[in-house]
Short mmCIF file of C-alpha atoms and ligand atoms in Angstrom, two decimals:
data_model
loop_
_atom_site.label_atom_id
_atom_site.label_comp_id
_atom_site.label_asym_id
_atom_site.label_seq_id
_atom_site.Cartn_x
_atom_site.Cartn_y
_atom_site.Cartn_z
CA MET A 1 49.48 -34.72 -112.65
CA GLU A 2 53.51 -36.45 -113.54
CA HIS A 3 53.95 -38.86 -116.14
CA PRO A 4 54.30 -42.03 -115.40
CA ARG A 5 56.87 -44.56 -116.91
CA ALA A 6 56.83 -46.58 -119.51
CA VAL A 7 58.06 -50.76 -119.69
CA ILE A 8 58.21 -52.16 -123.14
CA LEU A 9 58.11 -55.76 -123.19
CA ALA A 10 60.25 -56.52 -126.82
CA ALA A 11 62.23 -59.92 -125.59
CA GLY A 12 60.24 -62.80 -127.61
CA GLU A 13 61.57 -64.69 -130.08
CA GLY A 14 58.75 -64.29 -132.39
CA THR A 15 58.85 -67.92 -133.62
CA ARG A 16 55.59 -67.38 -135.57
CA MET A 17 57.50 -65.20 -137.73
CA LYS A 18 59.29 -67.84 -139.28
CA SER A 19 62.44 -65.76 -139.45
CA SER A 20 66.14 -65.29 -138.25
CA LEU A 21 65.01 -61.46 -137.49
CA PRO A 22 63.83 -60.33 -134.44
CA LYS A 23 60.24 -60.39 -134.72
CA VAL A 24 60.22 -56.32 -132.91
CA LEU A 25 62.85 -55.31 -135.59
CA HIS A 26 60.91 -56.63 -138.91
CA PRO A 27 60.17 -53.89 -141.05
CA LEU A 28 56.82 -52.48 -141.45
CA CYS A 29 56.87 -48.67 -143.61
CA GLY A 30 60.65 -48.16 -143.13
CA LYS A 31 60.76 -48.39 -138.98
CA PRO A 32 61.19 -51.96 -136.77
CA LEU A 33 58.05 -53.16 -135.50
CA LEU A 34 59.04 -51.61 -132.32
CA TRP A 35 60.06 -48.96 -133.22
CA TYR A 36 55.71 -47.18 -133.35
CA ILE A 37 55.09 -48.25 -129.89
CA VAL A 38 58.15 -46.74 -128.21
CA GLN A 39 57.17 -42.98 -130.18
CA SER A 40 53.77 -43.47 -128.83
CA ALA A 41 54.83 -44.35 -124.85
CA LYS A 42 57.85 -41.08 -125.38
CA ALA A 43 54.65 -38.55 -126.62
CA VAL A 44 52.44 -40.05 -122.65
CA THR A 45 55.42 -41.47 -120.39
CA SER A 46 58.40 -39.73 -118.40
CA GLU A 47 61.17 -42.65 -119.38
CA GLN A 48 60.89 -46.02 -121.31
CA LEU A 49 62.43 -48.79 -119.90
CA LEU A 50 63.18 -51.54 -123.15
CA VAL A 51 63.28 -55.20 -121.59
CA VAL A 52 65.22 -57.21 -124.76
CA GLY A 53 67.04 -60.52 -124.26
CA HIS A 54 66.13 -62.18 -128.38
CA GLY A 55 68.45 -60.15 -130.42
CA ALA A 56 69.04 -57.63 -128.15
CA GLY A 57 71.91 -56.26 -129.35
CA GLN A 58 70.68 -55.47 -133.32
CA VAL A 59 67.96 -54.18 -130.91
CA LYS A 60 70.32 -51.91 -128.96
CA GLU A 61 71.84 -51.47 -132.36
CA TYR A 62 69.27 -49.69 -134.10
CA PHE A 63 67.64 -47.15 -130.74
CA GLY A 64 70.89 -46.68 -129.40
CA ASP A 65 71.65 -45.24 -125.80
CA GLU A 66 67.99 -43.80 -126.03
CA PHE A 67 66.23 -45.92 -123.34
CA LEU A 68 67.49 -47.90 -119.86
CA TYR A 69 67.80 -51.90 -121.33
CA VAL A 70 67.04 -54.54 -118.87
CA SER A 71 67.46 -57.89 -120.29
CA GLN A 72 65.77 -60.86 -119.62
CA LYS A 73 68.43 -64.33 -120.61
CA GLN A 74 65.85 -66.85 -120.19
CA ARG A 75 62.60 -65.99 -121.85
CA LEU A 76 59.88 -67.99 -119.07
CA GLY A 77 56.90 -65.34 -120.70
CA THR A 78 55.95 -62.06 -120.19
CA GLY A 79 54.80 -61.93 -116.36
CA HIS A 80 59.17 -63.25 -116.48
CA ALA A 81 60.25 -60.14 -118.56
CA LEU A 82 58.33 -58.02 -116.56
CA GLN A 83 59.43 -58.90 -112.72
CA GLN A 84 63.27 -58.32 -114.36
CA THR A 85 62.05 -54.93 -114.34
CA LEU A 86 61.14 -54.92 -110.71
CA PRO A 87 64.45 -53.61 -109.76
CA HIS A 88 65.11 -50.99 -111.66
CA LEU A 89 61.92 -49.03 -110.62
CA PRO A 90 60.50 -46.85 -107.91
CA ALA A 91 58.40 -48.13 -104.86
CA GLU A 92 55.44 -46.33 -106.23
CA GLY A 93 54.04 -44.16 -109.09
CA GLU A 94 52.36 -44.83 -112.14
CA MET A 95 53.66 -47.18 -114.60
CA LEU A 96 52.75 -48.38 -118.70
CA VAL A 97 52.77 -51.56 -119.73
CA LEU A 98 53.26 -52.33 -123.10
CA CYS A 99 54.22 -55.19 -125.75
CA GLY A 100 56.27 -54.68 -128.45
CA ASP A 101 54.66 -55.46 -131.35
CA THR A 102 51.84 -53.36 -131.32
CA PRO A 103 52.61 -51.12 -133.60
CA LEU A 104 49.22 -49.21 -134.05
CA LEU A 105 48.34 -47.93 -131.20
CA GLU A 106 48.04 -44.52 -130.41
CA LYS A 107 49.22 -42.22 -128.33
CA GLU A 108 45.42 -40.42 -127.32
CA VAL A 109 44.64 -44.57 -126.43
CA LEU A 110 47.93 -44.53 -124.41
CA ARG A 111 46.67 -41.09 -122.76
CA GLN A 112 42.98 -42.04 -122.28
CA LEU A 113 44.25 -45.49 -120.23
CA ILE A 114 46.36 -43.33 -118.34
CA LEU A 115 42.93 -41.16 -117.09
CA THR A 116 40.64 -43.77 -116.69
CA HIS A 117 43.15 -45.33 -114.06
CA ARG A 118 42.89 -42.25 -112.03
CA ARG A 119 39.92 -42.56 -112.07
CA GLN A 120 39.11 -45.92 -111.68
CA LYS A 121 41.88 -45.43 -108.69
CA ALA A 122 42.87 -49.54 -109.78
CA ALA A 123 45.81 -51.32 -108.94
CA ALA A 124 45.96 -51.66 -112.17
CA THR A 125 43.67 -51.21 -115.71
CA ILE A 126 43.74 -53.54 -118.78
CA LEU A 127 43.09 -51.78 -122.39
CA THR A 128 40.94 -54.09 -124.23
CA ALA A 129 38.76 -54.31 -126.99
CA ARG A 130 36.65 -55.78 -128.77
CA MET A 131 36.94 -58.19 -131.30
CA ASP A 132 34.67 -60.02 -134.47
CA ASP A 133 37.63 -62.49 -134.80
CA PRO A 134 39.27 -62.49 -131.59
CA GLY A 135 41.24 -65.21 -131.74
CA GLY A 136 45.13 -65.76 -130.89
CA TYR A 137 44.19 -62.70 -128.06
CA GLY A 138 43.68 -63.41 -124.10
CA ARG A 139 40.35 -63.12 -123.41
CA ILE A 140 39.22 -61.54 -121.15
CA ILE A 141 36.23 -63.19 -118.49
CA ARG A 142 34.55 -61.01 -116.59
CA SER A 143 31.31 -61.63 -113.74
CA ASP A 144 27.44 -61.28 -114.31
CA GLN A 145 27.76 -57.64 -112.47
CA GLY A 146 31.01 -57.22 -115.35
CA LYS A 147 33.87 -57.01 -112.99
CA ILE A 148 37.18 -58.41 -114.78
CA LEU A 149 37.58 -61.88 -113.06
CA LYS A 150 40.58 -63.13 -115.36
CA ILE A 151 42.56 -63.40 -118.59
CA VAL A 152 42.92 -66.57 -119.97
CA GLU A 153 45.40 -67.06 -123.26
CA GLU A 154 43.98 -68.63 -126.04
CA LEU A 155 45.49 -72.16 -125.39
CA HIS A 156 43.20 -72.78 -123.01
CA LEU A 157 39.68 -71.35 -123.92
CA THR A 158 36.70 -73.67 -123.02
CA LEU A 159 33.76 -73.55 -125.85
CA GLU A 160 32.58 -71.09 -123.56
CA GLN A 161 35.02 -68.63 -123.19
CA LYS A 162 36.41 -68.56 -126.74
CA LYS A 163 32.95 -66.88 -127.55
CA VAL A 164 34.06 -64.07 -125.42
CA GLN A 165 34.68 -60.69 -127.82
CA GLU A 166 36.68 -59.10 -125.75
CA ILE A 167 40.36 -59.23 -126.06
CA ASN A 168 43.52 -58.11 -123.53
CA THR A 169 45.42 -56.04 -125.83
CA GLY A 170 48.82 -56.73 -123.62
CA THR A 171 49.22 -53.41 -122.56
CA TYR A 172 48.54 -52.18 -118.80
CA CYS A 173 48.42 -49.57 -116.31
CA PHE A 174 50.01 -50.42 -112.93
CA ASP A 175 50.25 -48.65 -109.23
CA LEU A 176 54.14 -49.42 -109.12
CA ARG A 177 53.14 -49.82 -105.21
CA ALA A 178 51.00 -53.14 -105.91
CA LEU A 179 53.22 -54.16 -108.79
CA LYS A 180 55.95 -53.96 -107.02
CA LYS A 181 54.61 -56.19 -104.09
CA PHE A 182 52.44 -59.36 -105.83
CA LEU A 183 54.28 -59.38 -109.18
CA PRO A 184 57.27 -61.70 -107.35
CA LEU A 185 53.90 -64.06 -106.47
CA LEU A 186 53.25 -64.31 -110.21
CA PRO A 187 52.34 -68.57 -110.37
CA GLN A 188 53.42 -70.64 -112.86
CA ASN A 189 51.40 -71.87 -115.69
CA LEU A 190 51.71 -75.39 -115.53
CA SER A 191 50.91 -76.10 -119.03
CA LYS A 192 53.94 -73.71 -120.86
CA GLY A 193 56.20 -73.83 -117.88
CA GLU A 194 55.83 -69.52 -118.08
CA TYR A 195 54.91 -67.10 -116.33
CA TYR A 196 51.96 -65.19 -117.32
CA LEU A 197 51.57 -61.35 -116.66
CA THR A 198 47.72 -62.04 -117.25
CA ASP A 199 48.06 -64.42 -113.82
CA LEU A 200 48.74 -61.24 -112.31
CA ILE A 201 44.73 -59.45 -112.91
CA PRO A 202 43.47 -62.71 -109.95
CA VAL A 203 46.50 -62.14 -107.92
CA LEU A 204 45.10 -58.13 -107.29
CA LEU A 205 41.98 -59.42 -106.78
CA GLU A 206 42.57 -61.51 -104.64
CA ASN A 207 44.11 -59.05 -102.54
CA GLY A 208 41.12 -57.36 -102.32
CA LEU A 209 42.48 -54.83 -105.00
CA GLU A 210 40.94 -53.01 -108.30
CA VAL A 211 41.16 -54.06 -111.32
CA GLY A 212 39.60 -51.93 -114.01
CA SER A 213 39.84 -51.74 -117.86
CA TYR A 214 39.89 -49.43 -120.84
CA ILE A 215 38.15 -50.00 -124.01
CA ILE A 216 39.92 -48.92 -127.16
CA ALA A 217 37.18 -47.57 -129.65
CA ASP A 218 39.00 -48.60 -132.68
CA ALA A 219 39.72 -52.70 -131.93
CA GLU A 220 41.87 -52.24 -135.22
CA GLN A 221 44.54 -50.36 -133.62
CA ALA A 222 44.84 -53.81 -130.61
CA LEU A 223 46.02 -55.56 -134.07
CA GLY A 224 49.19 -57.55 -132.45
CA ILE A 225 52.12 -59.17 -134.51
CA ASN A 226 52.90 -62.62 -134.63
CA ASP A 227 52.86 -63.42 -137.87
CA ARG A 228 53.23 -62.05 -140.95
CA LEU A 229 49.61 -61.66 -142.71
CA GLN A 230 49.36 -59.83 -139.55
CA LEU A 231 52.18 -57.79 -139.76
CA ALA A 232 51.16 -57.13 -143.96
CA ARG A 233 47.56 -56.55 -142.83
CA ALA A 234 49.25 -53.23 -139.91
CA ALA A 235 50.77 -52.34 -142.75
CA SER A 236 48.72 -51.75 -145.10
CA ARG A 237 46.52 -49.71 -141.87
CA MET A 238 50.14 -47.56 -141.05
CA ARG A 239 50.00 -47.11 -144.68
CA GLU A 240 46.43 -45.16 -144.96
CA ARG A 241 47.36 -43.68 -141.86
CA ILE A 242 50.88 -42.04 -143.27
CA ASN A 243 48.78 -41.41 -146.33
CA SER A 244 45.80 -39.57 -144.90
CA LEU A 245 48.05 -37.09 -142.76
CA LEU A 246 50.07 -36.42 -146.23
CA MET A 247 47.00 -35.69 -148.04
CA ARG A 248 45.08 -33.05 -145.04
CA ALA A 249 48.83 -31.34 -145.21
CA GLY A 250 48.37 -30.58 -148.75
CA VAL A 251 49.14 -33.54 -150.86
CA ALA A 252 47.32 -35.01 -154.00
CA MET A 253 47.29 -38.21 -154.24
CA ILE A 254 45.86 -40.24 -157.59
CA ASP A 255 44.90 -43.81 -155.63
CA PRO A 256 46.29 -43.92 -152.50
CA ALA A 257 45.12 -47.52 -151.86
CA THR A 258 48.38 -48.14 -154.50
CA THR A 259 50.50 -45.18 -152.69
CA TYR A 260 53.61 -46.11 -150.56
CA ILE A 261 55.32 -43.98 -147.86
CA ASP A 262 57.50 -44.85 -145.12
CA ALA A 263 57.11 -43.11 -142.31
CA GLY A 264 58.86 -40.22 -141.53
CA VAL A 265 58.92 -39.27 -145.51
CA GLU A 266 58.41 -35.73 -146.02
CA ILE A 267 56.23 -33.64 -148.76
CA GLY A 268 55.96 -30.66 -149.80
CA LYS A 269 52.22 -28.74 -150.70
CA ASP A 270 50.81 -29.56 -154.03
CA THR A 271 52.61 -32.48 -154.92
CA ILE A 272 50.84 -34.57 -156.69
CA ILE A 273 51.55 -38.59 -156.43
CA TYR A 274 50.46 -41.02 -159.34
CA PRO A 275 49.75 -44.77 -158.45
CA GLN A 276 52.50 -47.80 -157.70
CA THR A 277 55.14 -44.96 -156.36
CA ILE A 278 56.96 -45.53 -153.58
CA LEU A 279 58.66 -43.28 -151.32
CA GLU A 280 61.41 -44.92 -148.65
CA GLY A 281 63.25 -44.04 -146.18
CA ASP A 282 65.04 -41.27 -145.30
CA THR A 283 63.17 -39.25 -148.24
CA LYS A 284 61.64 -35.46 -148.48
CA VAL A 285 59.82 -33.86 -151.65
CA GLY A 286 59.47 -30.76 -151.95
CA GLU A 287 56.28 -28.50 -153.00
CA ASN A 288 54.58 -28.46 -157.12
CA CYS A 289 56.05 -32.11 -157.72
CA LEU A 290 54.72 -34.47 -159.93
CA LEU A 291 55.34 -37.80 -158.87
CA GLY A 292 55.24 -41.41 -160.74
CA PRO A 293 53.35 -43.09 -161.55
CA GLY A 294 55.46 -46.21 -161.20
CA LEU A 295 58.48 -44.31 -159.68
CA HIS A 296 60.70 -45.65 -156.53
CA LEU A 297 62.03 -43.57 -154.68
CA VAL A 298 65.23 -44.15 -151.76
CA ASP A 299 66.41 -41.89 -149.12
CA THR A 300 66.79 -39.03 -151.84
CA LEU A 301 66.02 -35.59 -150.79
CA VAL A 302 63.70 -33.30 -153.98
CA GLY A 303 63.35 -29.60 -154.44
CA ASN A 304 60.24 -28.43 -155.32
CA GLU A 305 59.47 -27.69 -159.14
CA VAL A 306 59.94 -31.51 -159.84
CA VAL A 307 58.81 -33.93 -162.59
CA CYS A 308 59.93 -37.38 -161.95
CA ARG A 309 57.85 -40.54 -163.71
CA GLN A 310 58.23 -44.28 -163.93
CA SER A 311 62.27 -44.36 -162.57
CA VAL A 312 64.03 -45.54 -160.01
CA VAL A 313 65.66 -42.99 -157.43
CA LEU A 314 68.53 -43.94 -155.07
CA GLU A 315 70.30 -41.56 -152.35
CA SER A 316 70.53 -39.12 -154.58
CA VAL A 317 69.43 -35.42 -154.63
CA LEU A 318 67.55 -33.55 -157.34
CA LYS A 319 67.53 -30.10 -157.18
CA ASP A 320 64.57 -28.07 -158.17
CA GLY A 321 62.36 -28.13 -161.35
CA VAL A 322 64.72 -30.89 -162.23
CA ASN A 323 62.45 -33.29 -165.03
CA ILE A 324 63.57 -37.00 -164.75
CA GLY A 325 62.24 -40.35 -166.85
CA PRO A 326 60.31 -41.97 -167.97
CA TYR A 327 62.79 -44.64 -167.34
CA ALA A 328 66.31 -42.98 -165.91
CA HIS A 329 67.66 -45.08 -164.14
CA ILE A 330 69.66 -42.45 -160.55
CA ARG A 331 72.36 -44.18 -158.77
CA PRO A 332 73.13 -43.34 -155.28
CA GLY A 333 75.60 -40.19 -154.94
CA SER A 334 74.35 -38.41 -157.61
CA THR A 335 73.12 -35.17 -158.08
CA ILE A 336 70.46 -33.65 -160.06
CA GLY A 337 71.22 -30.02 -160.86
CA ALA A 338 68.66 -27.26 -160.69
CA LYS A 339 66.16 -27.74 -163.96
CA ALA A 340 68.56 -30.62 -165.72
CA LYS A 341 66.49 -32.73 -167.35
CA ILE A 342 67.75 -37.21 -166.72
CA GLY A 343 65.32 -38.93 -169.81
CA GLY A 344 64.77 -42.51 -171.43
CA PHE A 345 66.87 -45.44 -170.24
CA VAL A 346 69.37 -43.42 -168.98
CA GLU A 347 71.40 -44.43 -165.90
CA VAL A 348 73.49 -42.19 -163.86
CA LYS A 349 75.86 -43.46 -160.91
CA ASN A 350 78.22 -41.16 -158.45
CA SER A 351 77.96 -38.45 -160.63
CA SER A 352 76.91 -34.30 -160.43
CA ILE A 353 74.62 -32.87 -164.00
CA GLY A 354 75.45 -29.09 -164.07
CA THR A 355 71.69 -27.07 -163.74
CA GLU A 356 70.32 -26.57 -167.15
CA SER A 357 72.03 -29.74 -168.64
CA LYS A 358 70.36 -32.34 -170.39
CA VAL A 359 70.67 -35.78 -171.05
CA PRO A 360 67.52 -36.60 -172.12
CA HIS A 361 68.28 -40.54 -174.21
CA LEU A 362 69.52 -43.94 -173.83
CA SER A 363 72.95 -43.08 -172.06
CA TYR A 364 75.15 -44.04 -168.95
CA VAL A 365 76.66 -41.37 -167.24
CA GLY A 366 79.59 -42.73 -164.21
CA ASP A 367 81.68 -40.71 -161.40
CA THR A 368 81.19 -37.56 -164.00
CA LYS A 369 81.34 -34.10 -163.11
CA MET A 370 79.43 -31.96 -165.44
CA GLY A 371 79.09 -28.39 -165.23
CA PRO A 372 76.04 -26.36 -166.30
CA ASP A 373 74.02 -25.77 -169.82
CA VAL A 374 75.83 -29.36 -171.28
CA ASN A 375 74.39 -31.01 -173.92
CA VAL A 376 74.33 -34.81 -174.11
CA GLY A 377 72.84 -36.87 -178.05
CA ALA A 378 71.40 -40.23 -177.79
CA GLY A 379 73.63 -43.16 -176.65
CA SER A 380 76.74 -41.64 -175.31
CA ILE A 381 78.61 -43.30 -172.51
CA VAL A 382 80.98 -42.31 -170.23
CA VAL A 383 83.50 -45.36 -170.23
CA ASN A 384 83.98 -44.99 -166.67
CA TYR A 385 85.53 -48.41 -165.61
CA ASP A 386 88.66 -50.47 -167.61
CA GLY A 387 87.99 -54.02 -165.95
CA ARG A 388 90.09 -52.56 -162.86
CA ARG A 389 88.89 -49.12 -161.93
CA LYS A 390 86.34 -46.54 -161.91
CA HIS A 391 87.97 -43.14 -163.52
CA VAL A 392 86.62 -39.79 -163.24
CA THR A 393 85.61 -37.58 -166.38
CA ASN A 394 84.56 -33.85 -166.31
CA ILE A 395 82.41 -31.77 -168.79
CA GLY A 396 83.08 -27.99 -168.44
CA GLU A 397 80.02 -25.31 -169.52
CA GLY A 398 77.92 -25.40 -172.16
CA ALA A 399 79.86 -28.62 -173.63
CA PHE A 400 78.29 -29.99 -176.44
CA ILE A 401 78.20 -33.92 -176.47
CA GLY A 402 77.47 -35.04 -179.70
CA CYS A 403 75.59 -38.51 -180.19
CA ASN A 404 76.66 -42.11 -179.96
CA SER A 405 80.00 -40.59 -178.43
CA ASN A 406 82.37 -43.23 -175.59
CA LEU A 407 84.23 -40.94 -173.50
CA ILE A 408 86.66 -43.16 -171.52
CA ALA A 409 87.90 -42.02 -168.69
CA PRO A 410 90.16 -40.11 -167.34
CA LEU A 411 89.09 -37.41 -169.02
CA ASN A 412 88.62 -33.37 -169.04
CA ILE A 413 86.09 -31.92 -171.60
CA GLY A 414 86.64 -28.31 -171.53
CA ASP A 415 83.71 -25.21 -171.73
CA GLY A 416 82.68 -24.73 -175.07
CA ALA A 417 84.13 -28.40 -175.78
CA PHE A 418 81.51 -30.09 -179.05
CA ILE A 419 82.31 -33.78 -179.57
CA ALA A 420 81.33 -34.63 -182.78
CA ALA A 421 78.67 -37.51 -183.34
CA GLY A 422 80.06 -40.67 -182.66
CA SER A 423 83.41 -39.98 -181.52
CA THR A 424 85.53 -41.94 -179.09
CA VAL A 425 87.40 -40.03 -177.19
CA THR A 426 90.45 -40.74 -175.36
CA ARG A 427 92.29 -37.48 -174.58
CA ASP A 428 91.58 -34.26 -173.12
CA VAL A 429 89.53 -32.06 -175.30
CA PRO A 430 90.62 -28.32 -174.03
CA SER A 431 87.81 -25.44 -174.04
CA GLY A 432 86.30 -24.35 -176.99
CA SER A 433 87.75 -27.41 -179.24
CA LEU A 434 86.29 -29.49 -181.68
CA ALA A 435 87.22 -33.63 -181.12
CA ILE A 436 85.98 -35.77 -183.30
CA SER A 437 87.26 -39.33 -183.93
CA ARG A 438 85.21 -41.59 -186.63
CA ALA A 439 86.55 -43.43 -189.83
CA LYS A 440 86.35 -41.48 -192.82
CA GLN A 441 83.71 -41.73 -194.59
CA LYS A 442 83.63 -43.65 -198.23
CA VAL A 443 82.07 -43.13 -201.08
CA LYS A 444 81.61 -45.78 -203.56
CA GLU A 445 78.75 -44.07 -206.40
CA GLY A 446 76.82 -47.12 -208.48
CA LEU A 447 78.36 -49.85 -205.44
CA ALA A 448 74.73 -50.13 -204.66
CA GLN A 449 72.99 -50.47 -207.67
CA LYS A 450 75.68 -53.66 -208.78
CA LEU A 451 75.13 -55.46 -205.21
CA MET A 452 71.34 -54.88 -205.35
CA LYS A 453 71.74 -56.86 -208.84
CA LYS A 454 74.68 -59.38 -208.20
CA LYS A 455 72.26 -60.69 -205.38
CA GLN A 456 68.55 -61.35 -207.50
CA ASN A 457 70.96 -63.01 -210.44
CA SER A 458 72.17 -65.17 -207.41
CA ARG A 459 68.54 -65.47 -205.50
CA LYS A 460 66.77 -66.91 -209.72
CA LYS A 461 69.61 -69.13 -209.89
C1 UD1 B 1 50.23 -62.05 -125.04
C2 UD1 B 1 48.80 -61.72 -123.80
C3 UD1 B 1 47.43 -61.86 -124.33
C4 UD1 B 1 47.25 -60.81 -125.76
C5 UD1 B 1 48.13 -60.88 -126.64
C6 UD1 B 1 47.67 -59.19 -126.80
C7 UD1 B 1 50.43 -63.03 -122.44
C8 UD1 B 1 51.02 -63.76 -121.42
N1 UD1 B 1 49.34 -62.98 -123.44
O1 UD1 B 1 49.85 -62.68 -125.63
O2 UD1 B 1 46.69 -62.21 -123.57
O3 UD1 B 1 45.79 -60.74 -126.09
O4 UD1 B 1 50.06 -60.16 -125.85
O5 UD1 B 1 48.67 -58.95 -128.80
O6 UD1 B 1 50.70 -61.94 -121.78
N2 UD1 B 1 58.06 -61.19 -124.72
C9 UD1 B 1 59.13 -60.67 -123.69
N3 UD1 B 1 59.15 -61.85 -122.94
C10 UD1 B 1 59.20 -63.17 -123.08
C11 UD1 B 1 57.86 -63.37 -123.65
C12 UD1 B 1 57.25 -61.91 -124.07
O7 UD1 B 1 59.95 -60.02 -123.62
O8 UD1 B 1 59.46 -64.15 -122.33
C13 UD1 B 1 57.31 -59.68 -125.13
C14 UD1 B 1 57.45 -60.50 -126.39
O9 UD1 B 1 58.10 -59.64 -127.45
C15 UD1 B 1 56.43 -59.19 -127.05
C16 UD1 B 1 55.21 -59.12 -126.09
O10 UD1 B 1 55.89 -59.47 -124.30
O11 UD1 B 1 56.48 -57.98 -127.29
C17 UD1 B 1 54.22 -60.32 -126.07
O12 UD1 B 1 54.70 -61.56 -126.03
P1 UD1 B 1 53.68 -62.54 -127.35
O13 UD1 B 1 54.29 -63.71 -127.41
O14 UD1 B 1 53.17 -61.82 -128.11
O15 UD1 B 1 52.24 -62.42 -126.21
P2 UD1 B 1 50.83 -63.25 -127.20
O16 UD1 B 1 50.99 -64.25 -127.24
O17 UD1 B 1 50.80 -62.68 -128.60
CA1 CA B 2 51.88 -60.75 -129.69
#
C-alpha cells in the first residue's frame, strides 16, 4: 500500500518557553526540536507538509526547500492550523498529523499507528499514551464500553476527568475524505476562541464515522515539549538513545550519563570515551581513539588512534595518531598532522601543524604553517598580531624552535633551521641556519656574595 502523507504543525509561538526563539527551533542534542519528528515522518510518509507561522522565516531557512510550507497567519489553534492545509491535500488517501514539539516519537510507533488505522478502518486513529503524570495533556474520554467519545484539554477538565491517565499525543492518522468534509465544520472553542483539532472527534462520531486509537507502550515517547523543563527531560532521553546506539556499534563509554553527544556525530569502533566529554555539531571520530575526560569537540574531524584529553577543539582536523592535551585549546581552522603532539597549555589557531611535529608545553601558535618534524620548545610564542593586522609564519621541515622564543610574524623559518632558546626572531631564517637573538650573558665573579652580605648588614641595623 502507498505511504500516507504527513502534516506537521509547527506554527505555534511556544509562549511557555519564554524565549525569542520559535519553540520548534530550540536545540535538542544539536538539532532543532522540529528536526526529530521530521526524520520520523520522512521514514513512513511520502510527502511532508509543514504548517509554519511564528518564526516561519527562521524555520524555512533551516529546513530549506525540503518540504512544502503552508503558512498559518493567525494562530487560532491546532484545528485552525490543519484547516490551512486543506487546499493543498488530495481528495482521498491517508494522512498523518504530527506536532512539531514531540521529538521522541519514533518511526516504528508511527508505522504501528498507520497499520492500526488501516485495520480498524477508522476515519481517525489517535495515538494515545498512559501517563503516571498526565498533567498538561488533553485526556482521552471513553465510554463504559471503552469507545472514544472525546478529548478534553487540561483547561476544561472536570475533577473526575483529571484522574484519566490516557492522554492525547497530538498525533493522528486521518482518512482524507473524512478530513476534507468535516474539518471545515470544526466548532470554535468558546472559552479560548481557538479551533481545537481535538474537537473534530465528536464531529466525526456524530456523523457516524469510526474513531480508533493506538496506545504507545513506551509512554515517554509521547513527551510534548512546552517549556524548558520538558526540553531538558527530552534531551536527557535523547542522549540515552544516541549513546545506546553508539555503544551497540562498538564505542566504549566509561559513564554514558556524563557523555554528551549530538545527534549525527559519528564515532568508530573501539574508541573509548571518558566522562564529561561533549561532542557537538558536525563531528566525526575514527576508530581506537581515547577521548576525555573533560573534552569538548565542536565540528571537528578526528582520525584513528587519536588521544585527546581535557581540551577544547573547535572546527579543526586531528589526523591519525595525534595526541592532544591535557589542557590544549585548538581554535577554528587548524589541522594537526598525523602523530603530531599538542601538549599542556598550548593554544593553536588557524594553523597547520605538520606530521610528527611537537608543540608540547605552554605555547601559542597562530596563523602558522608548520612543516613536519618540527619541535617547538616550552613557552615559545608566534607573535602573529601587531595590534592592527594578523601576519603569517612559515616554519620549515625539521626546524627546532628553542624554548621561550618569540617568532615575530610575518616570518619564514627554513627547513632544519635552529632558533636558540630565548630568541626574539624578527627576520627570516634560511634553511639550515642558526638564529640567536638574546642579550649576551655577563658573569661578575664574587659579586653575588658581596651583595648578600650588604643585605644582611642592613637588616641587622
Ligand atoms: C496539544 C493537544 C493536546 C495534546 C498535546 C500533546 C490540541 C487542542 N491539544 O496540546 O490534546 O495532549 O498537544 O502534546 O490540539 N500549533 C500551530 N498553530 C496553532 C497552535 C499550535 O501550528 O495555532 C502547533 C504548535 O506549533 C505545536 C502543536 O501545534 O507544534 C501543538 O500545539 P501546542 O500549543 O503545543 O498544544 P498543546 O497545548 O501541547
Ligand atoms: Ca505541545
